[in-house]
Amino acid sequence: MGESFVPAPSEPEPGSFPAHGDIEVVKDGAIIRAAGAGPFNVEAVAAYARRMAQLVAGVEPGGRFVVIARMSRSILAPPDAWAALDASVRSRRLGPSRQIGAAWVKDGEVEGWALMLPRITAIYAAIDVPFRGFDDEAAAAAWALNVLGGRVP
């Protein structure tokens, strides 16, 4: 399967603060993989949302996809950054393709994991997209393939 890579912008949007936190996104067939290392500010999440929108626009009309995000360092973010993530996730349900699952993978010790996992779970639950948190990327990938195959465990 072809892989598409969208690099992080090298400069912040004019008039904004520099992004805090790193988020890279790669499309691999029907799975979009993100790698994030926080903490994050709204500028970092907005840049991620723009990159995700570009990748999602490349999914064929009627296509389905799952997002797997490997998170490291921290997932802490202020309320405006969480609101931007919520808006990004909701926007993925408006286009001609459909996000049908999401998984976050804990990469080592991640500050705020237990505190924030219920928040991301609620974001996806609000749009009826299955979400799970994992400690192992292979388990997350197996779950994603089950979701894509119509077998949500």
Short mmCIF file of C-alpha atoms in Angstrom, two decimals:
data_model
loop_
_atom_site.label_atom_id
_atom_site.label_comp_id
_atom_site.label_asym_id
_atom_site.label_seq_id
_atom_site.Cartn_x
_atom_site.Cartn_y
_atom_site.Cartn_z
CA MET A 1 0.00 0.00 0.00
CA GLY A 2 1.19 3.51 -0.77
CA GLU A 3 2.33 5.75 1.99
CA SER A 4 1.73 9.49 2.08
CA PHE A 5 3.68 11.74 4.40
CA VAL A 6 2.69 15.26 5.32
CA PRO A 7 5.49 17.09 7.14
CA ALA A 8 4.95 19.46 10.02
CA PRO A 9 5.01 23.09 8.95
CA SER A 10 8.34 24.71 9.71
CA GLU A 11 6.82 28.01 10.76
CA PRO A 12 3.70 28.88 12.75
CA GLU A 13 0.73 30.63 11.18
CA PRO A 14 1.22 34.43 11.07
CA GLY A 15 0.17 36.13 14.30
CA SER A 16 0.21 32.94 16.38
CA PHE A 17 2.49 31.46 18.99
CA PRO A 18 5.00 28.78 17.99
CA ALA A 19 3.61 25.27 18.18
CA HIS A 20 4.41 23.35 21.36
CA GLY A 21 4.40 19.61 20.88
CA ASP A 22 5.28 17.57 17.83
CA ILE A 23 2.76 15.67 15.71
CA GLU A 24 3.66 13.84 12.50
CA VAL A 25 1.07 12.13 10.30
CA VAL A 26 1.48 9.36 7.70
CA LYS A 27 -1.21 7.67 5.60
CA ASP A 28 -0.68 3.95 5.03
CA GLY A 29 -3.58 2.59 3.03
CA ALA A 30 -6.72 2.70 5.18
CA ILE A 31 -4.77 3.53 8.34
CA ILE A 32 -3.62 7.05 9.15
CA ARG A 33 -0.81 6.95 11.68
CA ALA A 34 0.03 9.89 13.90
CA ALA A 35 2.99 10.21 16.25
CA GLY A 36 2.60 12.88 18.92
CA ALA A 37 4.91 14.06 21.66
CA GLY A 38 3.37 16.67 23.94
CA PRO A 39 2.42 18.67 25.83
CA PHE A 40 0.53 20.46 23.08
CA ASN A 41 -0.79 23.97 22.58
CA VAL A 42 -3.62 25.00 20.26
CA GLU A 43 -1.15 25.95 17.51
CA ALA A 44 0.28 22.42 17.41
CA VAL A 45 -3.19 20.88 17.34
CA ALA A 46 -4.33 23.30 14.60
CA ALA A 47 -1.30 22.36 12.47
CA TYR A 48 -2.13 18.66 13.05
CA ALA A 49 -5.75 19.30 12.03
CA ARG A 50 -4.58 20.90 8.76
CA ARG A 51 -2.30 17.95 7.98
CA MET A 52 -5.05 15.46 8.83
CA ALA A 53 -7.49 17.31 6.58
CA GLN A 54 -5.00 16.99 3.70
CA LEU A 55 -4.61 13.25 4.24
CA VAL A 56 -8.33 12.64 4.73
CA ALA A 57 -9.03 14.54 1.51
CA GLY A 58 -6.86 11.91 -0.21
CA VAL A 59 -9.08 9.03 0.93
CA GLU A 60 -11.26 7.93 -1.95
CA PRO A 61 -14.93 8.97 -1.77
CA GLY A 62 -16.85 6.35 0.19
CA GLY A 63 -13.57 5.08 1.66
CA ARG A 64 -13.16 4.20 5.30
CA PHE A 65 -10.13 4.77 7.50
CA VAL A 66 -8.87 4.30 11.05
CA VAL A 67 -6.46 6.58 12.91
CA ILE A 68 -3.74 5.13 15.14
CA ALA A 69 -1.91 7.75 17.23
CA ARG A 70 1.26 6.79 19.10
CA MET A 71 1.61 9.27 21.95
CA SER A 72 4.78 9.95 23.93
CA ARG A 73 6.02 12.32 26.63
CA SER A 74 2.69 13.97 27.45
CA ILE A 75 -0.88 14.33 26.21
CA LEU A 76 -1.60 17.35 28.36
CA ALA A 77 -3.05 20.35 26.56
CA PRO A 78 -5.11 23.42 27.50
CA PRO A 79 -8.87 23.54 26.85
CA ASP A 80 -8.50 25.43 23.54
CA ALA A 81 -6.23 22.69 22.18
CA TRP A 82 -8.73 19.98 23.20
CA ALA A 83 -11.50 22.01 21.52
CA ALA A 84 -9.41 22.17 18.33
CA LEU A 85 -8.89 18.40 18.44
CA ASP A 86 -12.62 17.87 18.97
CA ALA A 87 -13.40 20.09 15.96
CA SER A 88 -10.85 18.22 13.82
CA VAL A 89 -12.32 14.85 14.73
CA ARG A 90 -15.88 16.05 14.07
CA SER A 91 -14.87 17.50 10.69
CA ARG A 92 -13.72 14.05 9.54
CA ARG A 93 -17.35 12.90 9.64
CA LEU A 94 -18.47 15.57 7.16
CA GLY A 95 -16.56 14.56 4.03
CA PRO A 96 -17.11 11.85 1.44
CA SER A 97 -14.90 9.36 3.33
CA ARG A 98 -15.58 8.01 6.82
CA GLN A 99 -13.39 7.58 9.91
CA ILE A 100 -14.61 4.36 11.48
CA GLY A 101 -12.18 3.92 14.37
CA ALA A 102 -9.38 5.48 16.40
CA ALA A 103 -6.74 4.14 18.73
CA TRP A 104 -4.16 5.92 20.85
CA VAL A 105 -1.05 3.99 21.84
CA LYS A 106 0.88 4.85 24.97
CA ASP A 107 4.60 4.95 24.10
CA GLY A 108 6.35 4.58 27.46
CA GLU A 109 5.41 6.86 30.32
CA VAL A 110 2.99 9.49 29.05
CA GLU A 111 2.11 12.40 31.32
CA GLY A 112 -1.65 12.84 31.63
CA TRP A 113 -2.56 9.48 30.04
CA ALA A 114 -5.00 8.35 32.74
CA LEU A 115 -6.39 11.87 33.13
CA MET A 116 -6.96 12.64 29.44
CA LEU A 117 -7.88 9.24 27.96
CA PRO A 118 -11.52 9.63 29.09
CA ARG A 119 -11.63 13.00 27.33
CA ILE A 120 -10.52 11.61 23.95
CA THR A 121 -12.83 8.63 24.45
CA ALA A 122 -15.75 11.06 24.89
CA ILE A 123 -14.76 13.03 21.78
CA TYR A 124 -15.03 9.91 19.64
CA ALA A 125 -18.11 8.57 21.46
CA ALA A 126 -19.95 11.81 20.64
CA ILE A 127 -19.69 10.95 16.93
CA ASP A 128 -20.16 7.17 17.33
CA VAL A 129 -16.61 6.25 16.31
CA PRO A 130 -15.09 3.35 18.28
CA PHE A 131 -12.01 4.39 20.26
CA ARG A 132 -9.54 2.40 22.36
CA GLY A 133 -6.35 3.16 24.24
CA PHE A 134 -3.50 0.65 24.01
CA ASP A 135 -0.11 0.01 25.59
CA ASP A 136 1.08 -1.89 22.51
CA GLU A 137 1.13 -0.70 18.89
CA ALA A 138 0.78 -4.23 17.46
CA ALA A 139 -2.43 -4.73 19.48
CA ALA A 140 -3.73 -1.36 18.24
CA ALA A 141 -2.96 -2.31 14.62
CA ALA A 142 -4.75 -5.66 15.03
CA TRP A 143 -7.76 -3.87 16.51
CA ALA A 144 -7.73 -1.34 13.63
CA LEU A 145 -7.73 -4.15 11.06
CA ASN A 146 -10.69 -5.74 12.87
CA VAL A 147 -12.54 -2.42 12.75
CA LEU A 148 -11.80 -2.06 9.04
CA GLY A 149 -13.02 -5.62 8.52
CA GLY A 150 -16.31 -4.88 10.29
CA ARG A 151 -15.40 -6.82 13.44
CA VAL A 152 -15.25 -4.29 16.28
CA PRO A 153 -14.17 -6.18 19.43
#
